[in-house]
mmCIF file of C-alpha atoms and ligand atoms in Angstrom:
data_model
loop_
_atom_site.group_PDB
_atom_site.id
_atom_site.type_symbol
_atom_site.label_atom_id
_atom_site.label_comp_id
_atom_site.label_asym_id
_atom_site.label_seq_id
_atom_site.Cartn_x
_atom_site.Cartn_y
_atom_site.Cartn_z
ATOM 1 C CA UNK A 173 121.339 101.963 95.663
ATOM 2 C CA UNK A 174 120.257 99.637 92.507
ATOM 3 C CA UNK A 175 116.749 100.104 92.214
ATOM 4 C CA UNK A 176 114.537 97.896 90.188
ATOM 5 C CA UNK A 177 111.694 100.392 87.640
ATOM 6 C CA UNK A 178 108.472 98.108 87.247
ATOM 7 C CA UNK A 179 105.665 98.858 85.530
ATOM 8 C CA UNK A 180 102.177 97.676 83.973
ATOM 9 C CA UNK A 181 102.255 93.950 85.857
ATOM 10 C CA UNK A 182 99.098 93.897 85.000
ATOM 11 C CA UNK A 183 98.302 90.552 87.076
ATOM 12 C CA UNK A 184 100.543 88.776 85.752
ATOM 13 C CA UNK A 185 102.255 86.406 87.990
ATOM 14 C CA UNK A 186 104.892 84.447 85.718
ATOM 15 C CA UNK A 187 106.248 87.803 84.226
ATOM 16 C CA UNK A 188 106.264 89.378 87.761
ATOM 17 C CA UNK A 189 108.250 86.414 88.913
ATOM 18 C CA UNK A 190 110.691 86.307 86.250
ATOM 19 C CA UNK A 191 111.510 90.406 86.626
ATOM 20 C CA UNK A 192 111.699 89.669 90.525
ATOM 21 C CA UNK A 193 114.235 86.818 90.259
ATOM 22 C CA UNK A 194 116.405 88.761 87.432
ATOM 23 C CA UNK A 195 116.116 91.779 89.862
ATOM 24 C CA UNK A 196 117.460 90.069 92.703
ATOM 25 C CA UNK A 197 120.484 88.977 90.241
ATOM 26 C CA UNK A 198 121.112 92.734 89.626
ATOM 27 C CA UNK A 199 120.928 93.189 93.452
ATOM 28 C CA UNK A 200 118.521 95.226 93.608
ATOM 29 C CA UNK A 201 117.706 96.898 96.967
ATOM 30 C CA UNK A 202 114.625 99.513 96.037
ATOM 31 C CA UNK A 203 111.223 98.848 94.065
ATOM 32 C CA UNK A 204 109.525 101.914 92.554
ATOM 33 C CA UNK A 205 106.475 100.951 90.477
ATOM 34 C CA UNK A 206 104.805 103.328 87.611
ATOM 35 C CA UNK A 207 100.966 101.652 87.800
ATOM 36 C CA UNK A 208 98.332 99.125 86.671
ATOM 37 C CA UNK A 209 99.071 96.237 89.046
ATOM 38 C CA UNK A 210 96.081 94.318 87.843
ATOM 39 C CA UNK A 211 93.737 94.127 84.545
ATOM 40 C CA UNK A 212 94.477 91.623 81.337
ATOM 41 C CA UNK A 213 96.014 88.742 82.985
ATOM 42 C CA UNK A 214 94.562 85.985 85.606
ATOM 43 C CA UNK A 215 96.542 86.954 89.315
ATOM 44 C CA UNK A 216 96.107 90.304 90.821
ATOM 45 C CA UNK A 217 96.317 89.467 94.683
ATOM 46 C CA UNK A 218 99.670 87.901 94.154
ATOM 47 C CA UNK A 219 101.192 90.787 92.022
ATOM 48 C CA UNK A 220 99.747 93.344 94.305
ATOM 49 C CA UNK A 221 100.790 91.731 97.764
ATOM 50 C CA UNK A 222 103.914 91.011 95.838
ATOM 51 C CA UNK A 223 105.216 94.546 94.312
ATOM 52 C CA UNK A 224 103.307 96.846 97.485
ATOM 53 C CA UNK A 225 105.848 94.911 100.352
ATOM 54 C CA UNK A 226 108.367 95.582 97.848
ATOM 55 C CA UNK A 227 107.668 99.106 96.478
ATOM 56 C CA UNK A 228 108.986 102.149 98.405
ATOM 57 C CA UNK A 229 107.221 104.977 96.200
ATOM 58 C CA UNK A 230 104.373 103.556 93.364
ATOM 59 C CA UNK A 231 101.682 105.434 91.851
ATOM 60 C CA UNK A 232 98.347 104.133 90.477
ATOM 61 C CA UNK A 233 97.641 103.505 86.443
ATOM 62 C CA UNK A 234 93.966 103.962 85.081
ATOM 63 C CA UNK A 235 93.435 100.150 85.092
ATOM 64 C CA UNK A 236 93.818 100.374 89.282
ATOM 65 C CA UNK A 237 91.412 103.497 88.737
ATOM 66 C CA UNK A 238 88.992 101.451 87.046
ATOM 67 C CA UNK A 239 89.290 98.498 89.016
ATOM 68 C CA UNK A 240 88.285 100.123 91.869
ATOM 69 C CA UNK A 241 85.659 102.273 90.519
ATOM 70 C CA UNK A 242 87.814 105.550 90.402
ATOM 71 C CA UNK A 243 87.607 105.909 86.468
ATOM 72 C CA UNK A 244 84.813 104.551 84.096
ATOM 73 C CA UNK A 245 85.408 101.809 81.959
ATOM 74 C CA UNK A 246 83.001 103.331 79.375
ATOM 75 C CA UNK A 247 86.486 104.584 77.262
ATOM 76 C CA UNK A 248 87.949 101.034 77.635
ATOM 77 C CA UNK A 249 88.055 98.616 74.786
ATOM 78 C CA UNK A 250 86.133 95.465 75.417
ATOM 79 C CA UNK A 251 89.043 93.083 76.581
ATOM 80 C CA UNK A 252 90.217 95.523 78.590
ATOM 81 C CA UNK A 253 86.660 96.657 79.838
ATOM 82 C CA UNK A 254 85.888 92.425 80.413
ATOM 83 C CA UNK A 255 89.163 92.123 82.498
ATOM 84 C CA UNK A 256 88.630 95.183 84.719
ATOM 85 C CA UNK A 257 85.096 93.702 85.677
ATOM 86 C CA UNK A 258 86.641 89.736 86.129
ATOM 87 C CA UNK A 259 89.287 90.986 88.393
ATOM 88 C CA UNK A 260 86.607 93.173 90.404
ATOM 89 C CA UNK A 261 84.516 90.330 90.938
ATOM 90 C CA UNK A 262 87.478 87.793 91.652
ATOM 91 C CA UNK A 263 89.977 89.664 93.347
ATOM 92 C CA UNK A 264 90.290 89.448 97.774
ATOM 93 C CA UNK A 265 89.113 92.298 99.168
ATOM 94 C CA UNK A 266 92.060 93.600 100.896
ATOM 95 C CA UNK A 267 93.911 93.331 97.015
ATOM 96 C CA UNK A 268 91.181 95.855 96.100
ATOM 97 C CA UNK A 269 91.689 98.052 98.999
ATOM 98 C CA UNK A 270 95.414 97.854 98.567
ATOM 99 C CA UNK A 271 94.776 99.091 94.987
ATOM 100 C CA UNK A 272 92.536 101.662 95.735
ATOM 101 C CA UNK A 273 95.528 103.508 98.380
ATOM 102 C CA UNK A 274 97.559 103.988 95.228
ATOM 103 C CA UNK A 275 98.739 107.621 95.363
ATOM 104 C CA UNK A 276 97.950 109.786 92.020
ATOM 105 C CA UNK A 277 101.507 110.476 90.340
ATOM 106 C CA UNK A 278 103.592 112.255 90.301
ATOM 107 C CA UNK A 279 105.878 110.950 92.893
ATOM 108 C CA UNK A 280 109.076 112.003 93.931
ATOM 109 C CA UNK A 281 111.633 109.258 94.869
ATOM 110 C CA UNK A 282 114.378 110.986 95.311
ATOM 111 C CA UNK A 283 115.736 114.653 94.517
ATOM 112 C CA UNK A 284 115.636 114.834 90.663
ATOM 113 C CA UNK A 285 113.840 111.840 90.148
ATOM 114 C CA UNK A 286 109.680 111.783 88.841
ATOM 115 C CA UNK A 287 107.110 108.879 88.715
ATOM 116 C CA UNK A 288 104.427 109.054 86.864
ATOM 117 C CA UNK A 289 102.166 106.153 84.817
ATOM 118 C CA UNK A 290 101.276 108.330 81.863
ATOM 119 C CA UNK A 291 102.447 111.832 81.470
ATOM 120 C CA UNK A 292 103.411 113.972 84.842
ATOM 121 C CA UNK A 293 100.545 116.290 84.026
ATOM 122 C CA UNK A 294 97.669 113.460 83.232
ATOM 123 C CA UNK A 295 98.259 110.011 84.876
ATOM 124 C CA UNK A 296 95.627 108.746 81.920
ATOM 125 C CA UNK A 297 97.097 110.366 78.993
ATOM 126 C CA UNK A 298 99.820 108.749 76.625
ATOM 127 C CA UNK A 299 102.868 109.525 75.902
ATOM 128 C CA UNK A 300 103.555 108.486 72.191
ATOM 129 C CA UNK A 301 105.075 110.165 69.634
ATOM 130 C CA UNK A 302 107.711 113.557 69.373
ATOM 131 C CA UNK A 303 105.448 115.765 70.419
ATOM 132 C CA UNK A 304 104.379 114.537 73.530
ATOM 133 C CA UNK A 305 108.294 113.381 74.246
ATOM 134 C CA UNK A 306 108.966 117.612 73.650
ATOM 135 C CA UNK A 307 106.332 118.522 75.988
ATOM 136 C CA UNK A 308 107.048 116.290 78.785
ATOM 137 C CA UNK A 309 110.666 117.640 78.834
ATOM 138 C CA UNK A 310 109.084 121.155 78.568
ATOM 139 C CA UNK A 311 107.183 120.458 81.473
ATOM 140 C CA UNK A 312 110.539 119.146 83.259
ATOM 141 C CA UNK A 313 112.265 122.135 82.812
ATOM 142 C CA UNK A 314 109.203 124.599 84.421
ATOM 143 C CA UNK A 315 108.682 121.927 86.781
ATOM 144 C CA UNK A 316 113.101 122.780 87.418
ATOM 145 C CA UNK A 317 113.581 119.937 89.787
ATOM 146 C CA UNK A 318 112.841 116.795 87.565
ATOM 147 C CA UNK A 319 116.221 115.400 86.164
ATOM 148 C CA UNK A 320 114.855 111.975 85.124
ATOM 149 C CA UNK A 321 111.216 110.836 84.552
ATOM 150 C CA UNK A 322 109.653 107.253 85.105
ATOM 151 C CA UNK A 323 106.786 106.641 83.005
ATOM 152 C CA UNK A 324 104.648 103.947 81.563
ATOM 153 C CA UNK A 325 100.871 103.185 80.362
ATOM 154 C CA UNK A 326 102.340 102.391 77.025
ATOM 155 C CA UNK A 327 104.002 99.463 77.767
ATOM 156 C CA UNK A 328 106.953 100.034 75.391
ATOM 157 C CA UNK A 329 110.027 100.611 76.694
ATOM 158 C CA UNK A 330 111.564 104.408 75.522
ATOM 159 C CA UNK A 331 114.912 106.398 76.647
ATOM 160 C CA UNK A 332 115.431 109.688 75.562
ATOM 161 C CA UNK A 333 117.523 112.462 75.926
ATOM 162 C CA UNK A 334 117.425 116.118 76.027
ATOM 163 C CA UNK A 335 120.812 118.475 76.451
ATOM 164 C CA UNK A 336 120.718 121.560 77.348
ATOM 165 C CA UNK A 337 119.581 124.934 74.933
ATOM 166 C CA UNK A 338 116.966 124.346 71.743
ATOM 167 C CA UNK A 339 118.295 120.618 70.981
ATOM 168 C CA UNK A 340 115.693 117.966 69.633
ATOM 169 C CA UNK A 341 115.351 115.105 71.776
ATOM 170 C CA UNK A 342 117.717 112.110 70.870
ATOM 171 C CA UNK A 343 116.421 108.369 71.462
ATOM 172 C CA UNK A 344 118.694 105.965 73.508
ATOM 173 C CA UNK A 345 119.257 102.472 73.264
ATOM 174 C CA UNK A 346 117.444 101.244 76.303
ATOM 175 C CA UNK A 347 118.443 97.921 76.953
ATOM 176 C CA UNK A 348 122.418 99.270 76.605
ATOM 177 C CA UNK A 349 123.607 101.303 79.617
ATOM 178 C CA UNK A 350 122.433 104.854 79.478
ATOM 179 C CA UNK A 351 124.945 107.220 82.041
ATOM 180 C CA UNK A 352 122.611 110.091 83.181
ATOM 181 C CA UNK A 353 125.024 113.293 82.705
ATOM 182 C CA UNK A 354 124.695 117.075 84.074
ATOM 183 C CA UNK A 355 122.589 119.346 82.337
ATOM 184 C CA UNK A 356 120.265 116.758 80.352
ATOM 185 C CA UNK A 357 116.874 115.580 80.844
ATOM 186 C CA UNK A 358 116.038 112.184 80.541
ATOM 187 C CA UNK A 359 112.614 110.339 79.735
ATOM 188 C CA UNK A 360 112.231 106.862 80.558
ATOM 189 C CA UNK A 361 109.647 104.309 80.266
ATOM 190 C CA UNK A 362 110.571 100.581 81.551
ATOM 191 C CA UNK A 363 108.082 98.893 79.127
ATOM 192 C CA UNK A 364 105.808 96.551 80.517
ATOM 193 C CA UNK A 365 106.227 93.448 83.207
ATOM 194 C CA UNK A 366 103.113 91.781 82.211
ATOM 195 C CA UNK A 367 101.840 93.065 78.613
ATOM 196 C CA UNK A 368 104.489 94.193 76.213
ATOM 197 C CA UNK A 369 103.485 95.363 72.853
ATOM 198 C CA UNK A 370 106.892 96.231 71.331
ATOM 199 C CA UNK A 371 106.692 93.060 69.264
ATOM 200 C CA UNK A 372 109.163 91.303 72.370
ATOM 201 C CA UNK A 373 107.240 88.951 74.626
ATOM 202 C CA UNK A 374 109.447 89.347 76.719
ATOM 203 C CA UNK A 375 108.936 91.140 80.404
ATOM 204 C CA UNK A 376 110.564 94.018 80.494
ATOM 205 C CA UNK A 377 111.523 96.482 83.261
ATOM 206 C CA UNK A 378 114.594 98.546 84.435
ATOM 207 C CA UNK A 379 117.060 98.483 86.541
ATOM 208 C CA UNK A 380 118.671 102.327 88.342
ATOM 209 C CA UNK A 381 121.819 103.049 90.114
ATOM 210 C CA UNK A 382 121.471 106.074 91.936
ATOM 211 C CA UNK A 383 125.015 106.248 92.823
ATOM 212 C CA UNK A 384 126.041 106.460 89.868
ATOM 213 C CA UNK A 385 123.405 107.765 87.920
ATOM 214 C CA UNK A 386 123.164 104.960 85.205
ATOM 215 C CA UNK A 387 120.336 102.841 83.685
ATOM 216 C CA UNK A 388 119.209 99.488 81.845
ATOM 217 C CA UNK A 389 116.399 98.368 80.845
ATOM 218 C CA UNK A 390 116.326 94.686 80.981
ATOM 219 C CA UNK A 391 114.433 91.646 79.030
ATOM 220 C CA UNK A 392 113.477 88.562 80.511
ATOM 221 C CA UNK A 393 111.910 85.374 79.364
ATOM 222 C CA UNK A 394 108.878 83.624 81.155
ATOM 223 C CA UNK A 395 106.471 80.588 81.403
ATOM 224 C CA UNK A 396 104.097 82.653 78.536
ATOM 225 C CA UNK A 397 102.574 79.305 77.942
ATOM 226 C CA UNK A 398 101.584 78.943 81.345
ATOM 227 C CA UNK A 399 99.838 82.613 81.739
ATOM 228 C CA UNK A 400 98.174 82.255 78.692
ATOM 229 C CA UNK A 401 96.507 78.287 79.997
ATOM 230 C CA UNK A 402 95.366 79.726 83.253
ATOM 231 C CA UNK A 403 93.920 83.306 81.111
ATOM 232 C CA UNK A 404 91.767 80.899 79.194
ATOM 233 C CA UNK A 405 91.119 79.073 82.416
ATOM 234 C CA UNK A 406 89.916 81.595 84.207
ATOM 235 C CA UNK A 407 87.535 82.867 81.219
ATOM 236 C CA UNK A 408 89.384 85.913 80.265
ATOM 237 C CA UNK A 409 88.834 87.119 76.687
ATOM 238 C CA UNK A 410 91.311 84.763 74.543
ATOM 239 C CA UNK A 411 92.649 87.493 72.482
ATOM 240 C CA UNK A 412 94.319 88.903 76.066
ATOM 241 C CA UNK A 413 96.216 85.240 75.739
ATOM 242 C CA UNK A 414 97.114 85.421 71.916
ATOM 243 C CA UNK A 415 99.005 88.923 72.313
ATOM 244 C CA UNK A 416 101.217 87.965 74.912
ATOM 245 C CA UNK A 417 102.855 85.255 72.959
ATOM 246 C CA UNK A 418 103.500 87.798 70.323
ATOM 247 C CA UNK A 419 103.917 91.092 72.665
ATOM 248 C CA UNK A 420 101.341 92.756 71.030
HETATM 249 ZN ZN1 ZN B 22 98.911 99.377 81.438
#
C-alpha cells in the first residue's frame, strides 16, 4: 500500500491541497498524520474535516492540545499563543471536538511502524540535534518492535539511519528514495504541510510503500500568496504570513 506521511497542516488549506493532489499522483491509498492540524494559518475546519476522513491512524501535536484546552499556552510564543486563541474562537464546534479525539502518540500503524508528533516518549518534546536522534533509536531498540518512526513538531524534514551494533547514526537524503533494509532503524520526520522552516516554502510531506519498504519525502509548490492574503485577512499576527514565503 502507498501511504501518504502528513504532518503539521497547521490550518493551512492551500498547502493541504497541494500535498493532497500530489498524493493522489503517487496513488496513494492510506493517510497517517503525525499532529497539529490547526494553529498559524487561517482554515482549520477544512484541514481537519479534510485529513480525519482521510487518516487511518493520526495522533495529536501540542497545538491540538492547546487548542482545545489540553495544554497551556503560557510556554507558547506570542504568534503562536495569538493563533491558538483566533482559531478557538473561530473554529465550528464539531472541528474542535474532532481535534480534541486526537489519540496521544504513539501509534502503531502497522507491525514495525511508530507515530509519534515529537519524540515517542514526550509528544511535546523536540527532536533536534544528535543526541536526541541517539536516544530515540535507543528507545527503538528497548521498545524491540519499532523498525521505522514517524515524527514531526519540528517541521523539518529528517531521515536517518541506524545499522545494527555501536554505529553512529547516518543522515539520508530525504527527498531521494530511502529502501528500508533488515536490521536498521530508521527515523523519519516528513517536514511540515503547512509551516516549513527548512528555508523551502515549499509543503512538504512523505510518501511510504509498505510493500516494499521504501520512502520519499516529497516537495510541492502552492498558492503561498494566497494563504498569506487571507492570514492578514483574518487578523492573524503578520509575521505568521512573512515566514511562510520564506519557510522560516
Ligand atoms: Zn507544529
Amino acid at each position: 500500500m502507498i501511504v501518504a506521511i502528513l504532518g503539521d497542516v497547521h490550518g493551512n488549506r492551500e498547502a493541504l491541497e497541494a500535498v493532497l493532489t500530489a498524493a493522489a499522483r503517487e496513488d496513494a491509498e492510506g493517510f497517517w498524520f503525525l499532529g497539529d492540524l490547526v494553529g498559524y494559518n487561517p482554515d482549520p475546519d477544512y484541514c481537519v474535516a479534510e485529513v480525519l476522513s482521510r487518516a487511518s491512524h493520526a495522533v495529536r501535536g501540542n497545538h491540538d492540545k492547546a487548542v482545545t484546552g489540553l495544554l497551556s499556552v503560557r510556554w507558547f510564543n506570542p504568534m503562536a499563543r495569538e493563533a491558538v486563541r483566533w482559531t478557538r474562537r473561530t473554529a465550528r464546534a464539531d472541528t474542535l471536538r474532532s481535534v480534541e479525539g486526537l489519540p496521544e502518540g504513539p501509534q502503531r500503524p502497522l507491525p514495525g511502524f511508530v507515530l509519534c508528533h515529537g519524540t515517542p516518549w514526550d509528544e511535546d518534546e523536540y527532536l533536534i540535534g544528535e543526541t536526541a536522534v541517539v536516544e530515540a533509536f535507543r528507545w527503538m531498540r528497548n521498545d524491540g518492535k519499532a523498525r521505522v518512526c514517524f515524527h514531526g513538531h519540528t517541521h523539518r524534514p529528517l531521515c536517518c539511519r541506524l545499522r545494527g551494533g555501536p554505529e553512529r547514526p547516518e543522515a539520508l537524503p530525504g527527498e531521494g528514495l530511502v529502501a528500508f533494509e533488515p536490521g536498521c532503524l530508521y527515523l523519519v520526520n516528513p517536514g511540515s504541510v503547512g509551516q516549513p522552516r527548512d528555508g523551502n516554502p515549499k509543503a512538504s510531506f512523505g510518501i511510504l510503500d509498505t510493500d516494499r519498504l521504501t520512502y520519499r519525502t516529497l516537495r510541492v509548490a502552492y498558492a503561498v500568496q494566497e494563504t498569506m492574503r487571507k492570514i492578514e485577512a483574518a487578523g492573524l499576527p503578520r509575521e505568521l504570513a512573512w515566514r511562510l514565503s520564506g519557510g522560516a
